[in-house]
Short mmCIF file of C-alpha atoms and ligand atoms in Angstrom, two decimals:
data_model
loop_
_atom_site.label_atom_id
_atom_site.label_comp_id
_atom_site.label_asym_id
_atom_site.label_seq_id
_atom_site.Cartn_x
_atom_site.Cartn_y
_atom_site.Cartn_z
CA UNK S 4 168.21 114.60 48.39
CA UNK S 5 164.41 113.96 48.79
CA UNK S 6 162.58 114.71 52.01
CA UNK S 7 159.09 112.97 52.67
CA UNK S 8 156.14 115.00 53.72
CA UNK S 9 152.67 113.59 54.23
CA UNK S 10 149.75 115.77 53.73
CA UNK S 11 147.14 113.09 53.13
CA UNK S 12 143.81 112.79 55.07
CA UNK S 13 145.21 109.87 56.87
CA UNK S 14 147.55 108.56 57.76
CA UNK S 15 148.94 111.88 58.91
CA UNK S 16 152.57 112.66 60.12
CA UNK S 17 153.68 111.24 63.54
CA UNK S 18 154.89 113.58 66.18
CA UNK S 19 158.14 112.79 67.59
CA UNK S 20 156.23 112.26 70.95
CA UNK S 21 154.28 109.67 69.54
CA UNK S 22 157.20 107.98 67.85
CA UNK S 23 159.04 107.86 71.12
CA UNK S 24 155.93 106.40 72.90
CA UNK S 25 155.75 103.63 70.09
CA UNK S 26 159.37 102.66 70.80
CA UNK S 27 158.72 101.80 74.58
CA UNK S 28 159.17 98.17 75.75
CA UNK S 29 156.25 96.05 75.45
CA UNK S 30 154.15 95.50 78.71
CA UNK S 31 151.34 92.87 79.16
CA UNK S 32 147.92 94.12 78.54
CA UNK S 33 146.35 92.45 81.73
CA UNK S 34 148.28 94.36 84.28
CA UNK S 35 147.74 97.38 86.71
CA UNK S 36 150.29 99.25 84.65
CA UNK S 37 148.33 98.87 81.42
CA UNK S 38 145.07 99.50 83.27
CA UNK S 39 146.28 102.89 84.25
CA UNK S 40 147.39 103.64 80.49
CA UNK S 41 143.88 102.45 79.34
CA UNK S 42 142.07 104.55 81.83
CA UNK S 43 144.11 107.59 80.81
CA UNK S 44 143.50 106.83 77.07
CA UNK S 45 139.73 106.70 77.75
CA UNK S 46 139.70 109.87 79.75
CA UNK S 47 141.69 111.60 77.03
CA UNK S 48 139.41 110.39 74.35
CA UNK S 49 136.32 111.69 76.19
CA UNK S 50 138.01 115.14 76.16
CA UNK S 51 138.51 115.06 72.45
CA UNK S 52 134.91 113.42 71.99
CA UNK S 53 133.56 116.02 74.25
CA UNK S 54 131.42 113.45 75.93
CA UNK S 55 130.88 111.91 79.51
CA UNK S 56 129.96 108.64 77.93
CA UNK S 57 132.49 105.89 77.67
CA UNK S 58 134.43 105.44 74.65
CA UNK S 59 135.52 102.03 73.52
CA UNK S 60 138.70 101.24 71.74
CA UNK S 61 138.98 98.50 69.16
CA UNK S 62 142.16 97.06 67.46
CA UNK S 63 141.03 97.87 64.14
CA UNK S 64 140.85 100.65 61.59
CA UNK S 65 138.08 103.06 61.58
CA UNK S 66 135.65 100.77 59.54
CA UNK S 67 135.67 98.25 62.51
CA UNK S 68 134.18 100.90 64.64
CA UNK S 69 131.72 101.71 61.83
CA UNK S 70 130.71 98.07 61.68
CA UNK S 71 130.39 98.01 65.60
CA UNK S 72 127.82 100.79 65.32
CA UNK S 73 125.76 99.00 62.72
CA UNK S 74 125.61 95.50 64.14
CA UNK S 75 125.21 96.73 67.93
CA UNK S 76 122.44 99.15 67.29
CA UNK S 77 120.31 97.39 64.65
CA UNK S 78 118.74 94.04 64.04
CA UNK S 79 118.20 92.35 60.66
CA UNK S 80 115.02 93.88 59.08
CA UNK S 81 115.32 97.20 60.78
CA UNK S 82 115.36 100.47 58.77
CA UNK S 83 117.94 103.14 58.87
CA UNK S 84 118.82 106.16 56.92
CA UNK S 85 122.19 106.44 55.36
CA UNK S 86 123.53 109.50 53.53
CA UNK S 87 125.45 109.13 50.45
CA UNK S 88 127.49 112.14 49.48
CA UNK S 89 130.74 110.66 48.82
CA UNK S 90 132.65 107.39 48.95
CA UNK S 91 132.53 107.12 52.81
CA UNK S 92 128.84 107.67 53.13
CA UNK S 93 128.27 104.74 50.80
CA UNK S 94 130.20 102.65 53.34
CA UNK S 95 127.25 102.93 55.88
CA UNK S 96 124.93 101.56 53.19
CA UNK S 97 127.23 98.66 52.58
CA UNK S 98 127.62 97.80 56.17
CA UNK S 99 123.75 97.97 56.71
CA UNK S 100 123.23 95.66 53.68
CA UNK S 101 125.86 93.13 55.08
CA UNK S 102 123.78 92.90 58.34
CA UNK S 103 120.41 92.61 56.59
CA UNK S 104 119.30 96.20 57.55
CA UNK S 105 117.11 98.03 55.21
CA UNK S 106 119.15 101.21 54.34
CA UNK S 107 116.92 104.03 53.08
CA UNK S 108 119.52 106.08 51.19
CA UNK S 109 119.50 109.78 51.00
CA UNK S 110 121.59 110.61 47.95
CA UNK S 111 123.27 114.13 47.96
CA UNK S 112 125.27 115.27 45.05
CA UNK S 113 129.02 115.02 45.73
CA UNK S 114 130.43 118.43 47.01
CA UNK S 115 127.14 119.08 48.87
CA UNK S 116 125.99 118.00 52.29
CA UNK S 117 122.78 116.68 53.69
CA UNK S 118 120.75 118.95 55.82
CA UNK S 119 118.64 118.52 58.85
CA UNK S 120 115.51 119.24 56.75
CA UNK S 121 116.45 116.55 54.20
CA UNK S 122 116.49 114.03 57.01
CA UNK S 123 113.44 115.34 58.77
CA UNK S 124 111.41 115.25 55.50
CA UNK S 125 112.62 111.85 54.77
CA UNK S 126 111.48 110.52 58.15
CA UNK S 127 107.99 112.30 57.86
CA UNK S 128 107.41 110.57 54.68
CA UNK S 129 108.15 106.96 56.05
CA UNK S 130 105.67 104.66 57.54
CA UNK S 131 108.44 102.30 58.74
CA UNK S 132 110.33 103.22 62.02
CA UNK S 133 113.83 104.71 61.32
CA UNK S 134 115.95 103.40 64.12
CA UNK S 135 119.16 105.14 63.22
CA UNK S 136 120.47 107.84 61.02
CA UNK S 137 124.15 107.35 59.79
CA UNK S 138 125.96 110.46 58.55
CA UNK S 139 129.48 111.58 58.00
CA UNK S 140 131.06 114.51 59.69
CA UNK S 141 133.72 115.11 57.16
CA UNK S 142 133.20 113.34 53.83
CA UNK S 143 136.88 112.79 53.16
CA UNK S 144 136.45 112.00 49.42
CA UNK S 145 134.83 115.47 48.68
CA UNK S 146 136.03 117.83 51.32
CA UNK S 147 132.67 118.44 52.65
CA UNK S 148 131.41 119.03 56.33
CA UNK S 149 127.85 118.03 57.55
CA UNK S 150 126.05 120.13 60.01
CA UNK S 151 125.80 117.63 62.65
CA UNK S 152 124.53 120.06 65.24
CA UNK S 153 121.34 120.74 63.34
CA UNK S 154 120.66 117.07 62.42
CA UNK S 155 121.16 116.09 66.24
CA UNK S 156 118.68 118.74 66.99
CA UNK S 157 116.19 117.42 64.61
CA UNK S 158 116.40 113.86 66.06
CA UNK S 159 116.69 115.04 69.73
CA UNK S 160 113.23 114.25 70.94
CA UNK S 161 112.81 111.13 68.80
CA UNK S 162 113.73 107.49 69.48
CA UNK S 163 115.90 107.58 66.39
CA UNK S 164 119.61 107.56 67.08
CA UNK S 165 122.23 109.52 65.25
CA UNK S 166 125.44 107.93 64.42
CA UNK S 167 128.22 110.02 63.06
CA UNK S 168 131.39 108.91 61.23
CA UNK S 169 134.04 111.26 62.50
CA UNK S 170 136.94 109.18 61.28
CA UNK S 171 138.50 112.25 59.54
CA UNK S 172 136.68 114.89 61.59
CA UNK S 173 137.53 114.08 65.18
CA UNK S 174 140.08 116.46 66.78
CA UNK S 175 140.01 118.50 63.66
CA UNK S 176 136.37 119.89 63.41
CA UNK S 177 134.36 120.85 66.39
CA UNK S 178 131.92 118.01 67.45
CA UNK S 179 130.13 118.55 70.66
CA UNK S 180 129.00 114.95 71.20
CA UNK S 181 127.02 115.38 74.48
CA UNK S 182 125.99 119.16 73.94
CA UNK S 183 124.45 118.49 70.71
CA UNK S 184 123.13 115.10 71.55
CA UNK S 185 124.93 112.82 69.16
CA UNK S 186 124.46 109.20 70.03
CA UNK S 187 127.23 107.41 68.55
CA UNK S 188 130.51 108.78 67.20
CA UNK S 189 132.95 106.52 65.46
CA UNK S 190 136.62 107.34 64.68
CA UNK S 191 140.02 106.01 63.95
CA UNK S 192 143.64 106.75 65.09
CA UNK S 193 145.42 107.80 61.93
CA UNK S 194 144.03 111.23 61.22
CA UNK S 195 143.46 114.02 63.81
CA UNK S 196 144.83 111.84 66.46
CA UNK S 197 148.17 111.60 64.81
CA UNK S 198 148.86 107.94 65.35
CA UNK S 199 149.61 105.19 62.94
CA UNK S 200 146.44 103.29 61.67
CA UNK S 201 145.12 100.55 63.95
CA UNK S 202 142.81 101.91 66.45
CA UNK S 203 139.01 102.36 66.00
CA UNK S 204 136.97 104.24 68.60
CA UNK S 205 133.24 104.53 69.35
CA UNK S 206 131.29 106.57 71.91
CA UNK S 207 127.81 105.27 72.99
CA UNK S 208 125.10 107.47 74.55
CA UNK S 209 122.52 106.12 77.03
CA UNK S 210 119.80 106.21 74.33
CA UNK S 211 122.14 104.17 71.99
CA UNK S 212 123.12 101.79 74.89
CA UNK S 213 119.53 100.58 74.97
CA UNK S 214 119.68 99.49 71.44
CA UNK S 215 123.01 97.61 71.88
CA UNK S 216 121.16 95.45 74.30
CA UNK S 217 118.25 94.73 72.12
CA UNK S 218 120.18 94.12 68.93
CA UNK S 219 119.77 90.65 67.32
CA UNK S 220 122.43 91.15 64.84
CA UNK S 221 125.41 88.64 64.98
CA UNK S 222 128.57 90.15 66.54
CA UNK S 223 131.57 88.82 68.38
CA UNK S 224 134.76 90.81 68.03
CA UNK S 225 132.88 94.07 67.86
CA UNK S 226 130.25 93.27 70.62
CA UNK S 227 129.80 96.42 72.54
CA UNK S 228 128.26 94.39 75.36
CA UNK S 229 131.57 92.53 75.93
CA UNK S 230 133.46 95.78 75.57
CA UNK S 231 131.39 97.47 78.27
CA UNK S 232 131.71 94.34 80.59
CA UNK S 233 135.46 94.33 80.19
CA UNK S 234 135.59 98.04 80.64
CA UNK S 235 133.86 97.73 84.02
CA UNK S 236 137.02 96.10 85.12
CA UNK S 237 139.19 98.57 83.30
CA UNK S 238 139.96 95.95 80.63
CA UNK S 239 139.33 95.05 77.05
CA UNK S 240 137.76 91.78 75.88
CA UNK S 241 140.72 90.89 73.70
CA UNK S 242 144.42 91.65 73.40
CA UNK S 243 144.50 95.39 72.68
CA UNK S 244 147.12 97.20 70.58
CA UNK S 245 149.27 98.15 73.66
CA UNK S 246 151.76 100.24 71.88
CA UNK S 247 149.26 102.18 70.00
CA UNK S 248 147.28 102.96 73.21
CA UNK S 249 150.57 104.07 74.88
CA UNK S 250 151.21 106.31 71.89
CA UNK S 251 147.50 107.38 71.93
CA UNK S 252 148.24 108.94 75.44
CA UNK S 253 151.23 110.91 74.02
CA UNK S 254 148.98 112.38 71.18
CA UNK S 255 146.17 113.11 73.67
CA UNK S 256 148.55 114.94 75.84
CA UNK S 257 149.69 117.06 72.89
CA UNK S 258 146.05 117.88 72.01
CA UNK S 259 145.24 118.82 75.64
CA UNK S 260 148.31 121.05 75.89
CA UNK S 261 147.34 122.85 72.78
CA UNK S 262 143.69 122.96 73.80
CA UNK S 263 140.97 121.48 71.55
CA UNK S 264 139.66 124.88 70.40
CA UNK S 265 143.18 125.83 69.27
CA UNK S 266 143.62 122.60 67.45
CA UNK S 267 140.26 123.38 65.61
CA UNK S 268 141.53 126.86 64.77
CA UNK S 269 144.94 125.63 63.46
CA UNK S 270 143.20 123.12 61.12
CA UNK S 271 140.72 125.88 60.03
CA UNK S 272 143.43 128.34 59.21
CA UNK S 273 145.49 125.70 57.17
CA UNK S 274 142.19 124.83 55.30
CA UNK S 275 141.58 128.40 54.57
CA UNK S 276 145.10 129.05 53.46
CA UNK S 277 144.86 126.09 50.93
CA UNK S 278 141.55 127.36 49.70
CA UNK S 279 142.96 131.02 49.34
CA UNK S 280 145.86 129.61 47.39
CA UNK S 281 143.75 127.47 45.14
CA UNK S 282 141.69 130.50 44.17
CA UNK S 283 144.68 132.77 43.66
CA UNK S 284 145.96 130.08 41.25
CA UNK S 285 142.74 130.26 39.21
CA UNK S 286 141.82 126.77 40.48
CA UNK S 287 138.17 125.83 41.47
CA UNK S 288 137.31 124.28 44.80
CA UNK S 289 135.37 121.03 44.56
CA UNK S 290 133.10 121.67 47.65
CA UNK S 291 130.67 124.37 47.65
CA UNK S 292 132.14 126.88 50.06
CA UNK S 293 129.44 126.85 52.65
CA UNK S 294 130.20 123.09 53.15
CA UNK S 295 133.92 123.22 52.76
CA UNK S 296 135.71 121.18 55.37
CA UNK S 297 138.46 122.31 57.65
CA UNK S 298 140.05 118.76 57.44
CA UNK S 299 140.71 118.29 53.84
CA UNK S 300 140.33 120.53 50.71
CA UNK S 301 139.52 119.11 47.36
CA UNK S 302 140.80 121.07 44.47
CA UNK S 303 139.59 120.58 40.95
CA UNK S 304 142.37 119.87 38.48
CA UNK S 305 142.52 122.50 35.63
CA UNK S 306 141.66 121.33 32.24
CA UNK S 307 144.66 120.20 30.25
CA UNK S 308 146.42 119.00 33.28
CA UNK S 309 146.78 115.30 34.20
CA UNK S 310 145.71 115.08 37.76
CA UNK S 311 147.04 111.74 38.55
CA UNK S 312 150.41 112.65 37.02
CA UNK S 313 150.55 115.93 39.29
CA UNK S 314 150.08 113.91 42.44
CA UNK S 315 152.31 111.26 41.51
CA UNK S 316 155.04 113.75 40.54
CA UNK S 317 154.67 115.62 43.86
CA UNK S 318 155.14 112.21 45.59
CA UNK S 319 157.59 110.40 43.66
CA UNK S 320 159.87 113.37 42.50
CA UNK S 321 159.59 115.69 45.42
CA UNK S 322 158.61 113.57 48.30
CA UNK S 323 155.37 115.45 49.09
CA UNK S 324 152.33 113.13 49.30
CA UNK S 325 148.92 114.81 48.99
CA UNK S 326 145.89 112.65 47.92
CA UNK S 327 144.28 112.38 44.55
CA UNK S 328 140.57 111.82 43.84
CA UNK S 329 138.68 108.81 44.77
CA UNK S 330 136.17 106.84 42.74
CA UNK S 331 134.48 109.11 40.25
CA UNK S 332 136.80 111.98 41.27
CA UNK S 333 140.03 110.03 40.22
CA UNK S 334 142.24 112.46 38.19
CA UNK S 335 139.65 115.20 38.61
CA UNK S 336 140.66 116.57 42.08
CA UNK S 337 143.68 116.59 44.25
CA UNK S 338 143.13 116.66 48.13
CA UNK S 339 145.36 118.53 50.58
CA UNK S 340 144.86 117.65 54.29
CA UNK S 341 144.75 120.15 57.11
CA UNK S 342 144.62 117.79 60.15
CA UNK S 343 146.81 116.13 62.62
CA UNK S 344 150.51 117.03 63.07
CA UNK S 345 150.58 119.81 60.41
CA UNK S 346 151.23 123.59 60.69
CA UNK S 347 151.27 126.50 58.49
CA UNK S 348 154.72 125.86 57.11
CA UNK S 349 153.91 122.23 55.97
CA UNK S 350 151.07 123.90 54.12
CA UNK S 351 153.21 126.61 52.45
CA UNK S 352 155.75 123.76 51.60
CA UNK S 353 153.14 121.69 49.82
CA UNK S 354 151.80 124.70 47.98
CA UNK S 355 155.14 125.74 46.73
CA UNK S 356 155.62 122.21 45.35
CA UNK S 357 152.26 122.31 43.82
CA UNK S 358 153.02 125.65 42.05
CA UNK S 359 156.37 124.21 40.83
CA UNK S 360 154.62 121.22 39.17
CA UNK S 361 151.56 123.25 37.82
CA UNK S 362 154.21 125.55 36.37
CA UNK S 363 156.16 122.55 34.82
CA UNK S 364 153.06 121.08 33.46
CA UNK S 365 152.33 124.07 31.52
CA UNK S 366 149.52 125.55 33.51
CA UNK S 367 149.57 129.39 33.26
CA UNK S 368 149.44 131.45 36.44
CA UNK S 369 151.51 133.94 38.47
CA UNK S 370 154.26 131.97 40.20
CA UNK S 371 154.06 132.61 43.99
CA UNK S 372 150.57 133.79 43.86
CA UNK S 373 149.21 130.75 45.62
CA UNK S 374 151.88 130.99 48.35
CA UNK S 375 151.17 134.77 48.91
CA UNK S 376 147.58 134.09 49.43
CA UNK S 377 148.25 131.44 51.87
CA UNK S 378 150.77 133.58 53.77
CA UNK S 379 148.10 136.42 53.92
CA UNK S 380 145.62 133.94 55.54
CA UNK S 381 148.27 132.88 58.07
CA UNK S 382 149.31 136.46 58.80
CA UNK S 383 145.67 137.57 59.64
C1 LIG G 12 135.30 109.77 56.54
C2 LIG G 12 135.99 108.33 56.62
N1 LIG G 12 135.25 107.42 56.90
C3 LIG G 12 135.71 106.04 56.90
C4 LIG G 12 136.99 105.96 56.67
C5 LIG G 12 137.56 104.47 56.65
O1 LIG G 12 138.46 104.35 57.70
P1 LIG G 12 139.53 103.08 57.80
O2 LIG G 12 140.24 103.26 56.52
O3 LIG G 12 140.27 103.59 58.95
O4 LIG G 12 138.80 101.86 57.93
C6 LIG G 12 137.72 106.87 56.20
C7 LIG G 12 139.18 106.67 55.78
O5 LIG G 12 139.78 107.54 55.19
C8 LIG G 12 137.26 108.18 56.33
O6 LIG G 12 137.99 109.31 55.84
#
């Protein structure tokens, strides 16, 4: 009998509470009943976002919220900084170019993170005005976390807005939107928030709100002016994903009950356990340790082992789905998630399967050493 386990960086497993909420009978979205649900969802999102600003919900994947950020803040011909240190950072550049925005790309070697100094020195050497800086909280393709606090601090007294892709980081890694002064945070439903894919979220600070009114970019479905106007009536401009919003409240309730800080610590511990296990197995971590993410760990495939086969065998033979490498990392790394509805025993289980397959593939190591190292992290 094969049982299925999901340890990918999205979608993540769905808790029973979320599944139950998804099964509730449909209600109409323009009703007082749904207005109450929507208000509860936005209030809950503000808690996870650590912001007092409104958070808008789109029926889209996370990329929809990224697109909303670009087209609502900037106009054709404007200049912005994008940071490319992995596959998802590149998306900011592609979105800017789709809207005729001049993306000044800071390229960072994969496995490392951009620093506030990199951004400050880039801005200092420009004559054109940089209206926005686009960064990624957790670069899911490499398992690297960016120091958002320092970057926000560097931009605090300027008129440049900071936009953060927290699609794989929200509800996993601490991000103090208001305290740190982050202007726009985009996210999605299918990772730390333990929901199916299908909702995109965006928070907008007052500073960013001004740009929303000034932008000359074409926009319709993702027009934040329409979203704001509708929200003034506790409504959405278009038919929203009613069932997903109902389920969002179930997930947010779980996060509130556990406490945001405890959620961050649980994810951190799981990530530490994966890292400790990888090292005990003699495997190299892809990200430099000082940048390593608590949401996802990328582990280098040892030489002589077929990385794609390893991931495929875990999934197809044993039902345990982890992620392989993306783009230039295809076959070179495997990635284990530590986000959402996962706990220490899910990690132990995945590691035991990993050990079994590495052993079967002829990789030499002491059987059980990875699990032991992980157990020691959890026992601390
Ligand atoms: C950091 C990051 N940004 C953007 C995306 C794209 O999100 P979506 O696939 O929900 O559009 C992902 C998805 O994995 C991600 O991890």
